[in-house]
Coordinates of C-alpha atoms in Angstrom, one line a residue:
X12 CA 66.5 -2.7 66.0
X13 CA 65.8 -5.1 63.0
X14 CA 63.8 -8.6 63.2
X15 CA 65.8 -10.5 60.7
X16 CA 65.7 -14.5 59.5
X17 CA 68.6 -16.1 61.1
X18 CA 71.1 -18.2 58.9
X19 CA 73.6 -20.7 59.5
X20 CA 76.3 -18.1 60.5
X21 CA 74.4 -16.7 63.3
X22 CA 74.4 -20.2 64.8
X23 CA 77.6 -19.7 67.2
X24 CA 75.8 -16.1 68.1
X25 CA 72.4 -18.0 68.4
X26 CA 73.6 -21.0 70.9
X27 CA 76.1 -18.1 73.1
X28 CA 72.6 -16.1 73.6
X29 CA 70.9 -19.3 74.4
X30 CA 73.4 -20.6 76.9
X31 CA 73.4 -16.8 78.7
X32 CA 69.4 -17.2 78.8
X33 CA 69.4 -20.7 80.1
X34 CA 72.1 -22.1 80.9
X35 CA 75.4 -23.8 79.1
X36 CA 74.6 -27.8 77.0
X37 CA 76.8 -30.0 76.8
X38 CA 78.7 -30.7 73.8
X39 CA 76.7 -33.6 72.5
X40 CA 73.3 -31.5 73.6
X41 CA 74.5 -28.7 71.4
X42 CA 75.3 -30.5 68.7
X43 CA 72.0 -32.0 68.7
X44 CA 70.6 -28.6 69.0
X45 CA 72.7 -27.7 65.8
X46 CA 71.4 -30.7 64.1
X47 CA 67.3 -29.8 65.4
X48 CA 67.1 -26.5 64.1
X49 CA 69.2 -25.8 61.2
X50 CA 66.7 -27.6 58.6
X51 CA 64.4 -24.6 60.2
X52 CA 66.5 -22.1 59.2
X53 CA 65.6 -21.7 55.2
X54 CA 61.9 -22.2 56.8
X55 CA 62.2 -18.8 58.1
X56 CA 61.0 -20.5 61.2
X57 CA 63.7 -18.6 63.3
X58 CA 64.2 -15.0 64.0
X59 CA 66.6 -13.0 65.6
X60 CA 66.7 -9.2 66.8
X61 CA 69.8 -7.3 65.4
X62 CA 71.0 -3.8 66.5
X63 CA 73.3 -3.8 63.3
X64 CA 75.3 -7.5 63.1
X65 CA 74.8 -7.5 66.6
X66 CA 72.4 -10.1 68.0
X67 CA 70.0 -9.1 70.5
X68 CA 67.5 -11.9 70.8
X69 CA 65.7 -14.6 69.3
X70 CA 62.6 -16.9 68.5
X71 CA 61.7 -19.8 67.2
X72 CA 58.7 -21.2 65.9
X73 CA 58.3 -25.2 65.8
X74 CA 56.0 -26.9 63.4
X75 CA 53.8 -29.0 65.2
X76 CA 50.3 -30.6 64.5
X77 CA 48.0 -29.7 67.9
X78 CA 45.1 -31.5 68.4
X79 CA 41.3 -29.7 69.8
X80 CA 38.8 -32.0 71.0
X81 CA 39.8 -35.0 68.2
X82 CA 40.8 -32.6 65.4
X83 CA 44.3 -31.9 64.1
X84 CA 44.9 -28.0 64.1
X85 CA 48.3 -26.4 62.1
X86 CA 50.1 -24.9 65.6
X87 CA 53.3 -23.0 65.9
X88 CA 55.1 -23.9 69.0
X89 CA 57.4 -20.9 70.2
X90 CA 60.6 -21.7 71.6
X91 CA 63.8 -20.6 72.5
X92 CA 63.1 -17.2 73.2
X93 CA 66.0 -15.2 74.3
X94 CA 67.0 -11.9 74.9
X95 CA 71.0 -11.0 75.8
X96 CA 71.3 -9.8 79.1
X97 CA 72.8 -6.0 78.4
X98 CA 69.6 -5.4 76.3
X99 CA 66.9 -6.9 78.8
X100 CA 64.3 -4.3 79.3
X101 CA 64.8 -2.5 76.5
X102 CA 61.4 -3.9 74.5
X103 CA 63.8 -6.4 72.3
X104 CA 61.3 -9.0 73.4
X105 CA 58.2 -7.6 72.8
X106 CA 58.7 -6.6 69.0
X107 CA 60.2 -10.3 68.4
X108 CA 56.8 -11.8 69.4
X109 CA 55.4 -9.4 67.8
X110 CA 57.2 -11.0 64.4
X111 CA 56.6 -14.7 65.8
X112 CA 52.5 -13.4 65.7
X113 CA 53.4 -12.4 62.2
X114 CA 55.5 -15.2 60.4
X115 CA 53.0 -17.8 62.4
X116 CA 50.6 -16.7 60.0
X117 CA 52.3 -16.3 57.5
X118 CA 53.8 -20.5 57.8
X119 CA 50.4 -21.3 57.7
X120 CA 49.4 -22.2 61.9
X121 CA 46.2 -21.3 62.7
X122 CA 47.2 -21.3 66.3
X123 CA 50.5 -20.8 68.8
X124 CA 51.3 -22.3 72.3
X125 CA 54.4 -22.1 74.2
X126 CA 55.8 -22.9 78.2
X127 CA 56.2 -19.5 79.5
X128 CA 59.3 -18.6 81.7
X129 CA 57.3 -15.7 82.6
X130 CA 53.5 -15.0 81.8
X131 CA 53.3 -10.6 81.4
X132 CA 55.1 -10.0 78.2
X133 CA 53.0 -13.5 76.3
X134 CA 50.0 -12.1 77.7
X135 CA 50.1 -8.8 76.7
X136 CA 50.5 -9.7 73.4
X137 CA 47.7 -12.2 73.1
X138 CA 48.9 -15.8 74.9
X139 CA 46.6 -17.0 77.8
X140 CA 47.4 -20.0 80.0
X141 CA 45.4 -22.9 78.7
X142 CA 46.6 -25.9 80.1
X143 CA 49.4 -27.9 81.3
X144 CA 51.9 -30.8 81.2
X145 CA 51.1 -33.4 83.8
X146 CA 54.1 -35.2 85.5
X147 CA 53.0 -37.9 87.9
X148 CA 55.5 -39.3 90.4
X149 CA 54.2 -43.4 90.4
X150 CA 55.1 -46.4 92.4
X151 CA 57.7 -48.7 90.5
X152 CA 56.2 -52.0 91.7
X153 CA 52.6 -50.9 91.6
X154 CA 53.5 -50.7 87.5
X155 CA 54.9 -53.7 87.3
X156 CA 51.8 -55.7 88.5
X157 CA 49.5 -54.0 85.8
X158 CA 49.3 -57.3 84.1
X159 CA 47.3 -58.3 81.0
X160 CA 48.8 -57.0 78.4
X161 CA 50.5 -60.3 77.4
X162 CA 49.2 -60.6 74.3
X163 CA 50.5 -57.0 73.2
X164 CA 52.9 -57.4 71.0
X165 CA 55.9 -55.0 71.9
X166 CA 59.1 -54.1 70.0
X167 CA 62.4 -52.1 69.8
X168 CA 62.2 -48.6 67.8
X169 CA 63.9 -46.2 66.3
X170 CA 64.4 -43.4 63.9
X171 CA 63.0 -45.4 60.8
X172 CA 59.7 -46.1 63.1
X173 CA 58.9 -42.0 62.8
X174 CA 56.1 -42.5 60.4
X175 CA 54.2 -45.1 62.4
X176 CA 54.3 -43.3 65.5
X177 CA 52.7 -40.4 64.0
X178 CA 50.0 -42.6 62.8
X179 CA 49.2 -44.1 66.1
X180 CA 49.6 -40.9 67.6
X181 CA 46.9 -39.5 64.7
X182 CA 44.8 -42.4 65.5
X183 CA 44.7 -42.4 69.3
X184 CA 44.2 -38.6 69.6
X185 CA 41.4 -38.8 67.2
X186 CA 39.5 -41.6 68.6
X187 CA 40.0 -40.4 72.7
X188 CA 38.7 -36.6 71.5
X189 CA 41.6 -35.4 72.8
X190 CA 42.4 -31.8 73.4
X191 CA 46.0 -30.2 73.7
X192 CA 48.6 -32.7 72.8
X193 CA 50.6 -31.8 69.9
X194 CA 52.6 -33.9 66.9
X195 CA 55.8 -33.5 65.7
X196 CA 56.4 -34.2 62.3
X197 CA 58.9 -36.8 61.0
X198 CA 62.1 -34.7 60.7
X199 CA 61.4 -34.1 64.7
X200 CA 60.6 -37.3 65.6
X201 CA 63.5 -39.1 64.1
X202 CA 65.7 -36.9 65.8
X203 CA 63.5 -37.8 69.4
X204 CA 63.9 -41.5 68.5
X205 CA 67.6 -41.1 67.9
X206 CA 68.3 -40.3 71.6
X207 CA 70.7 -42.8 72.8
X208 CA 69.6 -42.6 76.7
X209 CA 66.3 -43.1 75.6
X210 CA 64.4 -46.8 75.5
X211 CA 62.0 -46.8 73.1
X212 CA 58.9 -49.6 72.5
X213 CA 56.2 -49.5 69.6
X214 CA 53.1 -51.3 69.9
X215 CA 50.0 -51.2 67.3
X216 CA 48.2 -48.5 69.3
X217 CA 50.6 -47.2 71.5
X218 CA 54.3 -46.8 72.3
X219 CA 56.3 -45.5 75.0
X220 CA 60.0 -43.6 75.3
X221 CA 62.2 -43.3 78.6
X222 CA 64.7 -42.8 80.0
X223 CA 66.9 -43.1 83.4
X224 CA 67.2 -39.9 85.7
X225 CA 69.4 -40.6 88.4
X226 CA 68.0 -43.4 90.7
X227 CA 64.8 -43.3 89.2
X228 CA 62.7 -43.7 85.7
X229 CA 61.4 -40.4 83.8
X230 CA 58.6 -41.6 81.3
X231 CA 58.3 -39.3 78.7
X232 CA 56.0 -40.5 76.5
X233 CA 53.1 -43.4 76.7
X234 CA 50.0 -43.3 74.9
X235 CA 48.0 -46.0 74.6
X236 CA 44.9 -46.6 72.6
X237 CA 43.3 -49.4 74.8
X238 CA 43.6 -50.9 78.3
X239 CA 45.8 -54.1 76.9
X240 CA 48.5 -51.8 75.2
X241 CA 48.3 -49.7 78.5
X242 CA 48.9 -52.4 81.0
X243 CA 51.8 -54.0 78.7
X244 CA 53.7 -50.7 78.2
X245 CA 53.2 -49.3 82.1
X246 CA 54.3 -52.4 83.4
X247 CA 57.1 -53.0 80.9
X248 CA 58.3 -49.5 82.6
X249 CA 58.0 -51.6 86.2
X250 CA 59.9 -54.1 85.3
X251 CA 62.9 -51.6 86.8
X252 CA 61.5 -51.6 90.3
X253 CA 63.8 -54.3 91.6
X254 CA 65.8 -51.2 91.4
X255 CA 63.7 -48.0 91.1
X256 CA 61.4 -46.8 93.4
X257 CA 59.4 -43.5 91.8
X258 CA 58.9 -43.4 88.0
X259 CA 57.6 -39.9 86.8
X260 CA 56.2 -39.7 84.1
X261 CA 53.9 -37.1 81.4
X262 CA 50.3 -38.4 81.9
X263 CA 46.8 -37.0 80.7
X264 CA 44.8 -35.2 83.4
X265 CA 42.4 -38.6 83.2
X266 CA 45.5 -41.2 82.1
X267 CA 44.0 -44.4 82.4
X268 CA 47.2 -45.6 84.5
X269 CA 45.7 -43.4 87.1
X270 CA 42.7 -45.6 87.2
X271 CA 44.4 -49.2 86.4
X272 CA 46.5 -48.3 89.6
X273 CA 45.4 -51.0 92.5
X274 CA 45.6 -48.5 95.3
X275 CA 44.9 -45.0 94.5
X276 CA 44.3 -42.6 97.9
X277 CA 46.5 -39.7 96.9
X278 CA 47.9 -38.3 93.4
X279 CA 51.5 -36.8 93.3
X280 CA 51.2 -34.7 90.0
X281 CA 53.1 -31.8 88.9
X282 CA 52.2 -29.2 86.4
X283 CA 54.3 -27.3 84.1
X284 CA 51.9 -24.4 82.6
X285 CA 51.8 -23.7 79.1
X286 CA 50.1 -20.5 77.5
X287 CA 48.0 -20.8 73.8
X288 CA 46.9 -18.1 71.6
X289 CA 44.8 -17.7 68.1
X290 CA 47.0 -16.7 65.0
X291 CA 44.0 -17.0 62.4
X292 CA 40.5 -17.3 64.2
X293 CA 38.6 -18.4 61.2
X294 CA 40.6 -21.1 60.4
X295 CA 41.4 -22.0 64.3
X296 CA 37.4 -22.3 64.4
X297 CA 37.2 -24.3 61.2
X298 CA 39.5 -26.8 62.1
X299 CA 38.7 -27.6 65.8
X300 CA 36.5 -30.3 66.9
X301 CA 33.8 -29.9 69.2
X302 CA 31.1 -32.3 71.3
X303 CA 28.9 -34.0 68.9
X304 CA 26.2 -32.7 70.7
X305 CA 26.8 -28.6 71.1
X306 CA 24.7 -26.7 68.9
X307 CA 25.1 -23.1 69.2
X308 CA 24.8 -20.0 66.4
X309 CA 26.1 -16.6 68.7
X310 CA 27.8 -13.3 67.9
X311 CA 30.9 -12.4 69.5
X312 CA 32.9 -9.1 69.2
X313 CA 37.1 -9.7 69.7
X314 CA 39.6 -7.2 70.3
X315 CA 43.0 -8.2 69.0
X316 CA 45.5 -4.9 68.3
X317 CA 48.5 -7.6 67.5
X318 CA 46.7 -9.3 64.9
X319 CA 43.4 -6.8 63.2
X320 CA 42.2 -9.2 60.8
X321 CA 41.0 -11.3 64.4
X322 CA 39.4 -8.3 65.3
X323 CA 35.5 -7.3 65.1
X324 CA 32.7 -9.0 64.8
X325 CA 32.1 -12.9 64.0
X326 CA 29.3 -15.4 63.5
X327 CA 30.0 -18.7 65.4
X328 CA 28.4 -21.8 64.4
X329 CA 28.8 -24.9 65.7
X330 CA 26.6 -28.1 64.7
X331 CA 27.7 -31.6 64.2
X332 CA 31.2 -31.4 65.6
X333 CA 32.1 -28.9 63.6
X334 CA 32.5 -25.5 63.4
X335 CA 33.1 -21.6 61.0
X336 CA 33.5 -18.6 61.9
X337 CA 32.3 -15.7 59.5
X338 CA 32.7 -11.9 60.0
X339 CA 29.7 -9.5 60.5
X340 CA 29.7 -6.1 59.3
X341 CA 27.6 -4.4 62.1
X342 CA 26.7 -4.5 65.6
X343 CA 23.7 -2.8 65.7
X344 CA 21.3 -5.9 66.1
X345 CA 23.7 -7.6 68.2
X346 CA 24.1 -7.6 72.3
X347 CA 27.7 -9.9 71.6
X348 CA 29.9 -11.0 74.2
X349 CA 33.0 -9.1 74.2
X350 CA 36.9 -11.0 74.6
X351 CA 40.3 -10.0 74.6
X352 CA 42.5 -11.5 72.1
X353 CA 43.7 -13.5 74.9
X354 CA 40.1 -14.7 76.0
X355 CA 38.9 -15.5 73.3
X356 CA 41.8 -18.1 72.9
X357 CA 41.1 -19.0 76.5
X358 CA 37.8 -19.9 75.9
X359 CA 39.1 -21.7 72.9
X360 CA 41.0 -23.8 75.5
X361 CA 38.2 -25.1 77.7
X362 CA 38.5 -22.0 80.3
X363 CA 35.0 -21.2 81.5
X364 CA 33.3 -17.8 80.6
X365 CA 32.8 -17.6 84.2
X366 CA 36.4 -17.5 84.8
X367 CA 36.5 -15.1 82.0
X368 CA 34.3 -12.5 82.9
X369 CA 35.5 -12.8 86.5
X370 CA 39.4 -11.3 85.1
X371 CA 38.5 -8.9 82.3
X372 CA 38.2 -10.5 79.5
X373 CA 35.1 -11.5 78.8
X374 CA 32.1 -8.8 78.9
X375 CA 29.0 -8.0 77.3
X376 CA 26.5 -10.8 76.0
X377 CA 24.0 -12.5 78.1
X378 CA 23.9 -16.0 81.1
X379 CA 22.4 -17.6 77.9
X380 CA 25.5 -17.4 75.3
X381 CA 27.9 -18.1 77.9
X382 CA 26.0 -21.5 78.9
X383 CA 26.4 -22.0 74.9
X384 CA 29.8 -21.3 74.3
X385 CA 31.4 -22.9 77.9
X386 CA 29.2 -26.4 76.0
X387 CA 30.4 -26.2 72.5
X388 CA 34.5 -25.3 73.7
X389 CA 34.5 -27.3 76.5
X390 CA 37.8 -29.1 76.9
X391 CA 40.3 -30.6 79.5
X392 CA 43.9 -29.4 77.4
X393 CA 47.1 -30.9 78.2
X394 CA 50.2 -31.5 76.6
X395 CA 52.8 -34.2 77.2
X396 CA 56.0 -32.6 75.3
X397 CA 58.1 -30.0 76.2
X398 CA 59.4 -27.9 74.0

């Protein structure tokens, strides 16, 4: 078995192993699927597993901007992940995420997250389930009477408007300190915005894209960076409910809408898991954000076999909202908290040391560093792409 770069002539091999591993797209669909990923290809952002010219499997990893607690963080977002179904079970996945590890360093992402169809073979090399997409089933007409937005002004967009919805994306996610989401860049987005089911609206600190699904309205993107834009783009949405009844839609665990909703006894939300992982712990550390507040300076020992230059021990200081990590040389002074690859991204996530310690991958230290590090990584992630 080889890991190899894929090229423009494994494409036809590339979509027949996708459409055995999830199902067959549509003509249009694959087109667009052609269109998405072959600018990737001289990236070396997609890798395949040969046994000769035969193609076994494949991965792809997405360039995306992922923000932690306010603060952009380089992330590579694994997708398509396929294995042929004559060589399931015969390791074909496990040494090409052992590559994606790799070549994630190597393009530079201090971090990976990807939607798991199953959680064992992510897991065992690293990912940990962090945190989720949130789809909220909402009344139509309970939309449409979030006035008071009127003097937002909304317009039309498409694949030219890219640039400024990455801005206000930026600008939101850095001024609500939030923790998850990613952003695309503007080859990606123009290719989103060029959708032609999709309606599309831009406002000055917000914007929203839908779309029909069936009967009913799937939302999949609103952000909003004040209560004005949020009324005028949820109830722009509402304006359907002379014939829709449910709109689902991607929402923040807190979304506002939840809270500008007139009657609110019972929330209908699904989630779709996703799983995160550290590629490059020092400069994961480095570029996160953290509460203004959280002050700690501990010692913490990581185990990461995938990925020995994680491994060992490592100085965490946090002051200010921000953070470094520096590597120690010895142990001998230090009583440090012990994590898994995997935990040690968990707790990267938000997930409590508690809940750590509790499944193995946290051990070691003392009640006094946990209460530290559950303050300085504390987080709620979410995510409202799919990818």
């Amino acid at each position: 078995m080889e890991i190899r770069e894929l090229t423009p002539d494994h494409l036809d091999a590339v979509l027949d192993n996708r459409t055995r591993a999830f199902g067959p797209l549509s003509a249009s669909d694959a087109e667009a699927w052609r269109v998405m990923v072959t600018p990737m290809l001289p990236e070396g952002r997609y890798l395949g597993a040969f046994d000769g010219a035969r193609l076994m499997g494949t991965a792809r990893v997405n360039p995306y901007t992922q923000w932690w607690h306010g603060r952009p963080v380089s992330m590579g977002g694994v997708a398509s992940v396929t294995v042929s179904p004559e060589d399931r079970g015969r390791g074909v996945g496990g040494r090409l995420m052992h590559a994606v590890i790799d070549r994630a360093a190597e393009l530079g992402h201090a971090v990976s997250a990807l939607y798991p169809a199953t959680t064992p073979i992510y897991r065992s090399l690293g990912w940990e389930h962090a945190g989720a997409q949130y789809i909220a089933t909402l009344p139509a007409e309970a939309l449409r009477t979030l006035r008071g937005g009127a003097d937002v002004k909304l317009r039309r967009m498409g694949p030219d408007d890219a640039p400024e919805v990455i801005a206000v994306l930026n600008r939101v996610y850095a001024a609500t300190r939030a923790s998850g989401p990613l952003v695309a860049d503007e080859r990606t987005w123009r290719g989103w915005l060029s959708e032609e089911d999709d309606f599309c609206y831009l406002a000055d600190d917000g914007y929203v894209t839908y779309h029909w699904s069936g009967r009913d309205i799937q939302v999949d993107n609103l952000v909003a960076g004040s209560e004005a834009t949020a009324r005028a783009l949820w109830s722009l949405v509402g304006t359907a409910s002379s014939i829709v009844t449910s709109v689902r839609a991607c929402v923040e665990p807190y979304d506002p809408v939840l809270w500008l909703l007139r009657e609110r006894s019972k929330d209908e939300v699904a989630q779709t898991r996703w799983m995160f992982r550290v590629i490059d712990l020092p400069a994961a550390v480095a570029a996160r954000g953290y509460p203004a507040g959280a002050s700690i300076d501990a010692v913490v020992e990581v185990e990461d076999p995938q990925r020995p230059a994680n491994s060992g021990l490592w100085r965490l200081r946090v002051e200010a909202g921000s953070g470094s990590a520096a590597r120690l040389r010895s142990a001998a002074q230090h009583a440090a908290p012990r994590f898994t690859i995997g935990g040690l991204s968990a707790l990267f996530a938000g997930v409590p040391t508690a809940t750590l310690r509790r499944t193995g991958r946290l051990c070691g230290g003392s009640p006094d560093s946990d209460a530290a590090l559950d303050t300085a990584f504390n987080c709620d992630p979410y995510m409202i792409d799919y990818f």
